[in-house]
N, CA, C and O of each residue as an XYZ file, in Angstrom:
476
protein
N      16.633    -12.782      3.504
C      16.326    -11.386      4.163
C      14.957    -11.004      3.972
O      14.154    -11.504      3.184
N      14.772    -10.027      4.810
C      13.372     -9.522      5.079
C      13.469     -7.941      4.767
O      14.423     -7.316      5.231
N      12.528     -7.311      4.014
C      12.430     -5.835      3.918
C      11.193     -5.414      4.330
O      10.229     -6.151      4.121
N      11.029     -4.213      4.956
C       9.905     -3.459      5.411
C       9.848     -2.326      4.682
O      10.861     -1.631      4.611
N       8.758     -1.971      4.068
C       8.504     -0.803      3.252
C       7.479      0.001      3.643
O       6.357     -0.448      3.408
N       7.553      1.171      4.227
C       6.649      2.086      4.597
C       6.140      2.959      3.461
O       6.871      3.266      2.520
N       4.856      3.359      3.564
C       4.166      4.391      2.613
C       3.078      5.148      3.354
O       2.658      4.823      4.465
N       2.650      6.214      2.622
C       1.445      6.906      3.054
C       1.812      8.153      3.951
O       0.896      8.859      4.373
N       3.031      8.421      4.231
C       3.383      9.780      4.940
C       3.148     10.880      3.959
O       2.837     10.712      2.779
N       3.346     12.141      4.626
C       3.034     13.282      3.920
C       2.794     14.416      4.702
O       3.019     14.340      5.909
N       2.279     15.692      4.103
C       2.047     16.897      4.881
C       0.648     16.944      4.876
O      -0.011     16.726      3.859
N       0.089     17.262      6.134
C      -1.290     17.368      6.293
C      -1.614     18.462      7.336
O      -0.756     18.745      8.171
N      -2.786     19.077      7.328
C      -3.112     20.128      8.282
C      -3.559     19.626      9.542
O      -4.113     18.527      9.548
N      -3.406     20.262     10.621
C      -4.012     19.838     11.940
C      -5.416     19.371     11.919
O      -6.197     20.066     11.269
N      -5.821     18.446     12.440
C      -7.058     17.966     12.373
C      -7.399     16.823     11.308
O      -8.373     16.073     11.382
N      -6.445     16.824     10.324
C      -6.455     15.861      9.283
C      -6.082     14.455      9.595
O      -5.769     14.094     10.729
N      -6.127     13.625      8.497
C      -5.803     12.138      8.721
C      -4.802     11.611      7.670
O      -4.728     12.091      6.539
N      -4.124     10.708      8.068
C      -3.249      9.899      7.191
C      -3.409      8.520      7.571
O      -3.803      8.184      8.687
N      -3.053      7.587      6.493
C      -3.079      6.132      6.704
C      -1.521      5.578      6.245
O      -1.089      5.612      5.093
N      -0.860      5.108      7.337
C       0.379      4.679      6.871
C       0.294      3.055      6.702
O      -0.455      2.372      7.400
N       1.077      2.567      5.780
C       1.193      1.198      5.481
C       2.622      0.614      5.528
O       3.562      1.346      5.219
N       2.820     -0.572      5.872
C       4.130     -1.197      5.999
C       4.067     -2.619      5.475
O       3.531     -3.508      6.136
N       4.595     -2.826      4.330
C       4.600     -4.240      3.731
C       5.788     -4.942      3.902
O       6.841     -4.447      3.500
N       5.758     -6.099      4.479
C       7.143     -6.907      4.479
C       7.084     -7.876      3.400
O       6.038     -8.431      3.063
N       8.213     -8.077      2.860
C       8.678     -9.218      1.814
C       9.833     -9.764      2.010
O      10.618     -9.264      2.816
N      10.128    -10.857      1.324
C      11.306    -11.626      1.481
C      10.978    -13.144      2.021
O       9.939    -13.736      1.726
N      11.881    -13.616      2.749
C      11.979    -14.917      3.277
C      11.149    -14.942      4.711
O      11.648    -14.946      5.836
N       9.754    -14.955      4.361
C       8.886    -14.909      5.746
C       8.037    -16.081      5.827
O       7.391    -16.403      4.830
N       7.959    -16.790      6.950
C       7.094    -17.879      7.295
C       5.927    -17.256      7.974
O       4.780    -17.456      7.574
N       6.194    -16.534      8.956
C       5.023    -15.857      9.704
C       5.557    -14.484     10.254
O       6.750    -14.187     10.184
N       4.601    -13.666     10.804
C       4.925    -12.370     11.270
C       4.346    -12.477     12.805
O       3.197    -12.870     13.005
N       5.167    -12.123     13.799
C       4.667    -12.095     15.197
C       4.325    -10.583     15.286
O       3.784    -10.015     14.338
N       4.620     -9.990     16.344
C       4.306     -8.664     16.657
C       4.752     -7.629     15.819
O       5.943     -7.601     15.507
N       3.953     -6.751     15.398
C       4.302     -5.648     14.408
C       3.939     -4.339     15.203
O       2.981     -4.172     15.959
N       4.971     -3.414     14.841
C       4.774     -2.020     15.704
C       5.211     -0.851     14.792
O       5.986     -0.947     13.841
N       4.572      0.310     15.245
C       4.985      1.694     14.641
C       5.780      2.347     15.800
O       5.428      2.211     16.972
N       6.744      2.982     15.466
C       7.514      4.040     16.261
C       7.608      5.127     15.426
O       7.363      5.090     14.220
N       8.051      6.354     16.212
C       8.094      7.600     15.525
C       9.414      8.293     16.258
O       9.778      8.066     17.411
N      10.031      9.181     15.323
C      11.019     10.002     16.027
C      10.970     11.347     15.548
O      11.112     11.644     14.362
N      10.750     12.226     16.551
C      10.741     13.667     16.088
C      12.078     14.232     16.155
O      12.895     13.750     16.940
N      12.401     15.292     15.339
C      13.587     15.898     15.216
C      14.144     16.303     16.717
O      13.475     16.965     17.510
N      15.355     15.848     16.959
C      15.958     16.032     18.291
C      15.475     15.253     19.296
O      16.001     15.477     20.386
N      14.512     14.283     19.269
C      14.028     13.548     20.322
C      14.287     11.942     20.193
O      14.725     11.500     19.131
N      14.050     11.204     21.132
C      14.333      9.834     20.976
C      13.241      9.232     20.238
O      12.194      9.862     20.096
N      13.421      7.821     19.653
C      12.381      7.199     19.090
C      11.561      6.596     20.180
O      12.039      6.097     21.198
N      10.158      6.686     19.865
C       9.240      6.263     20.691
C       8.298      5.289     20.057
O       8.073      5.397     18.851
N       7.667      4.248     20.837
C       6.836      3.425     20.401
C       5.360      4.000     20.454
O       4.853      4.425     21.492
N       4.730      3.968     19.233
C       3.464      4.496     18.989
C       2.281      3.588     19.314
O       1.327      3.847     20.048
N       2.524      2.491     18.633
C       1.424      1.405     18.640
C       1.988      0.051     18.355
O       2.970     -0.084     17.625
N       1.390     -0.928     18.909
C       1.761     -2.316     18.657
C       0.706     -3.265     18.380
O      -0.356     -3.029     18.955
N       0.753     -4.329     17.600
C      -0.300     -5.323     17.458
C       0.397     -6.754     17.481
O       1.437     -7.008     16.873
N      -0.294     -7.627     18.242
C       0.433     -9.040     18.221
C      -0.194     -9.705     16.872
O      -0.888     -9.133     16.032
N       0.226    -11.047     16.886
C      -0.082    -11.827     15.728
C      -1.689    -12.038     15.866
O      -2.413    -12.115     14.873
N      -2.188    -12.127     17.252
C      -3.567    -12.345     17.483
C      -4.524    -11.314     17.333
O      -5.734    -11.533     17.282
N      -3.880     -9.922     17.245
C      -4.778     -8.843     17.111
C      -4.845     -7.968     18.381
O      -5.473     -6.911     18.446
N      -4.109     -8.537     19.413
C      -4.162     -7.610     20.581
C      -3.400     -6.234     20.307
O      -2.274     -6.329     19.817
N      -3.909     -4.962     20.579
C      -3.198     -3.760     20.409
C      -2.883     -3.054     21.792
O      -3.528     -3.186     22.832
N      -1.885     -2.366     21.609
C      -1.625     -1.315     22.689
C      -1.109      0.048     22.053
O      -0.599      0.042     20.932
N      -1.241      1.128     22.736
C      -1.008      2.441     22.350
C      -0.373      3.349     23.086
O      -0.730      3.328     24.263
N       0.636      4.331     22.758
C       0.973      5.137     23.527
C      -0.167      6.268     24.010
O      -1.050      6.680     23.258
N       0.004      6.679     25.345
C      -1.133      7.503     25.782
C      -1.425      8.702     24.927
O      -2.557      9.184     24.896
N      -0.406      9.199     24.220
C      -0.478     10.455     23.437
C      -1.382     10.254     22.142
O      -1.892     11.214     21.565
N      -1.544      8.939     21.731
C      -2.296      8.766     20.429
C      -3.539      7.909     20.756
O      -4.301      7.670     19.819
N      -3.819      7.437     21.940
C      -5.046      6.722     22.312
C      -6.253      7.539     21.742
O      -6.340      8.751     21.938
N      -7.084      6.906     21.104
C      -8.393      7.588     20.637
C      -8.317      8.139     19.276
O      -9.331      8.425     18.640
N      -7.086      8.295     18.811
C      -6.804      8.872     17.483
C      -6.162      8.117     16.502
O      -6.364      8.332     15.306
N      -5.346      7.183     16.937
C      -4.748      6.324     16.104
C      -5.227      4.859     16.146
O      -5.609      4.412     17.227
N      -5.232      4.081     15.050
C      -5.535      2.669     15.014
C      -4.562      1.888     14.184
O      -4.333      2.013     12.981
N      -3.985      0.987     15.122
C      -3.266     -0.118     14.208
C      -3.945     -1.255     13.905
O      -4.739     -1.781     14.685
N      -3.693     -1.655     12.855
C      -4.337     -3.080     12.278
C      -3.295     -3.742     11.373
O      -2.242     -3.205     11.031
N      -3.730     -5.044     11.000
C      -2.798     -5.820     10.100
C      -3.711     -6.760      9.256
O      -4.840     -7.180      9.512
N      -2.876     -6.978      8.137
C      -3.477     -7.925      7.038
C      -2.517     -9.102      7.103
O      -1.492     -8.943      6.439
N      -2.628    -10.200      7.735
C      -1.687    -11.290      7.931
C      -1.401    -11.852      6.534
O      -0.259    -12.182      6.215
N      -2.450    -11.958      5.700
C      -2.267    -12.579      4.348
C      -1.380    -11.764      3.410
O      -0.815    -12.271      2.441
N      -1.275    -10.334      3.781
C      -0.516     -9.449      2.919
C       0.961     -9.049      3.622
O       1.800     -8.337      3.070
N       1.097     -9.623      4.887
C       2.139     -9.256      5.763
C       2.404     -7.768      5.825
O       3.508     -7.252      5.652
N       1.226     -7.104      6.103
C       1.084     -5.610      6.153
C       0.609     -5.130      7.413
O      -0.265     -5.780      7.987
N       1.086     -4.029      7.948
C       0.587     -3.417      9.083
C       0.160     -1.959      8.634
O       0.713     -1.336      7.728
N      -0.879     -1.514      9.379
C      -1.371     -0.231      8.885
C      -1.345      0.745     10.215
O      -1.225      0.244     11.333
N      -1.453      2.037     10.041
C      -1.557      2.789     11.113
C      -2.387      3.957     10.612
O      -1.866      4.802      9.884
N      -3.793      4.041     11.015
C      -4.683      5.033     10.695
C      -4.632      6.158     11.662
O      -4.988      5.974     12.826
N      -4.205      7.326     11.244
C      -4.088      8.324     12.115
C      -5.050      9.487     11.845
O      -5.066     10.036     10.743
N      -5.892      9.882     12.901
C      -7.036     10.790     12.817
C      -6.595     12.033     13.738
O      -5.657     11.926     14.527
N      -7.315     13.192     13.589
C      -7.250     14.314     14.381
C      -5.763     14.613     14.833
O      -5.378     14.777     15.991
N      -5.034     14.647     13.715
C      -3.539     14.831     13.689
C      -3.274     16.153     14.278
O      -4.028     17.100     14.053
N      -2.053     16.269     15.152
C      -1.699     17.516     15.749
C      -0.201     17.835     15.277
O       0.549     16.950     14.866
N       0.097     18.945     15.358
C       1.564     19.318     15.083
C       2.522     18.499     15.751
O       3.553     18.216     15.141
N       2.328     18.040     17.002
C       3.365     17.328     17.772
C       3.395     15.908     17.348
O       4.177     15.127     17.890
N       2.547     15.511     16.361
C       2.733     14.238     15.673
C       3.662     14.208     14.716
O       3.951     13.128     14.198
N       4.271     15.366     14.332
C       5.122     15.431     13.183
C       6.569     14.709     13.753
O       7.143     14.880     14.828
N       6.900     13.884     12.659
C       8.017     12.849     13.112
C       8.354     11.939     11.848
O       7.639     12.016     10.849
N       9.308     11.187     11.892
C       9.578     10.137     10.986
C       8.882      8.929     11.547
O       9.206      8.566     12.678
N       8.021      8.307     10.927
C       7.521      6.981     11.536
C       8.228      5.880     10.897
O       8.623      5.930      9.732
N       8.413      4.694     11.825
C       9.039      3.399     11.317
C       8.315      2.459     11.784
O       7.787      2.478     12.896
N       8.221      1.389     10.806
C       7.598      0.147     10.931
C       8.769     -0.798     11.617
O       9.974     -0.701     11.383
N       8.159     -1.702     12.485
C       9.167     -2.712     13.133
C       8.304     -3.979     13.205
O       7.105     -3.978     13.486
N       9.072     -5.098     12.911
C       8.283     -6.290     12.912
C       9.180     -7.596     13.431
O      10.347     -7.704     13.054
N       8.615     -8.514     14.254
C       9.317     -9.589     14.522
C       8.891    -10.796     13.535
O       7.771    -11.305     13.573
N       9.868    -11.176     12.687
C       9.630    -12.016     11.604
C      10.151    -13.515     11.955
O      11.265    -13.685     12.451
N       9.408    -14.424     11.709
C       9.829    -15.686     11.658
C      10.099    -16.309     10.068
O       9.212    -16.556      9.251
N      11.397    -16.465      9.896
C      11.713    -17.211      8.711
C      12.007    -18.830      8.802
O      11.778    -19.523      9.794
N      12.474    -19.211      7.753
C      12.789    -20.710      7.789
C      14.036    -20.938      8.659
O      15.147    -20.627      8.230
N      13.869    -21.463      9.844
C      14.973    -21.640     10.727
C      15.485    -20.630     11.743
O      16.229    -20.902     12.685
N      14.961    -19.348     11.416
C      15.319    -18.296     12.426
C      14.284    -17.319     12.544
O      13.356    -17.345     11.735
N      14.329    -16.376     13.539
C      13.536    -15.337     13.831
C      14.424    -14.083     13.910
O      15.582    -14.169     14.318
N      13.908    -12.981     13.540
C      14.700    -11.563     13.705
C      13.683    -10.496     13.799
O      12.498    -10.614     13.486
N      14.258     -9.459     14.256
C      13.649     -8.160     14.370
C      13.944     -7.149     13.144
O      15.110     -6.974     12.789
N      13.002     -6.562     12.577
C      13.455     -5.760     11.258
C      12.854     -4.413     11.566
O      11.952     -4.193     12.373
N      13.545     -3.466     10.734
C      13.005     -2.079     10.723
C      12.875     -1.617      9.279
O      13.695     -1.933      8.417
N      11.799     -0.847      9.051
C      11.617     -0.018      7.819
C      12.451      1.027      7.738
O      13.113      1.355      8.723
N      12.540      1.722      6.509
C      13.490      2.932      6.298
C      12.849      4.302      6.926
O      13.539      5.306      7.100
N      11.525      4.240      7.232
C      10.784      5.420      7.744
C      10.083      6.207      6.793
O      10.482      6.234      5.628
N       9.063      6.864      7.160
C       8.272      7.707      6.383
C       7.896      8.967      7.094
O       7.344      8.918      8.194
N       8.168     10.049      6.522
C       7.862     11.431      7.164
C       6.484     11.772      7.166
O       5.746     11.659      6.187
N       6.118     12.241      8.413
C       4.756     12.801      8.680
C       4.847     14.138      9.108
O       5.558     14.370     10.086
N       4.250     15.064      8.546
C       4.445     16.495      8.864
C       3.104     17.097      9.010
O       2.367     17.122      8.025
N       2.709     17.589     10.153
C       1.458     18.154     10.510
C       1.600     19.554     10.797
O       2.262     19.938     11.761
N       0.956     20.413      9.933
C       0.944     21.902      9.961
C      -0.081     22.495     10.795
O      -1.156     21.896     10.838
N       0.055     23.583     11.480
C      -0.831     24.229     12.449
C      -1.715     25.179     11.627
O      -2.570     25.866     12.187
């Protein structure tokens, strides 16, 4: 089995920054695409940013220029640096990853970390 554990969420004022981390552990041979999603209260979960194993990134239009996704392959970890935060960024942020283990591949979710941006 594989576990994804997020950290780094919290309360921040508008204009501030947070850096989220997501570490994968367990039966891992390699990690393919890794992603950050978010879900605000009463809204659908949406893709925020994604990064391939080769480092290609893409972002939701709402976060382009403010958020940066990166990864440390040796640590099976993905990061989300969030700058110039806005109240509308308030949500639970979830890590998601495509993991290749010995003999199988699967998609996994973390438990989520709350980000709250006050105005």
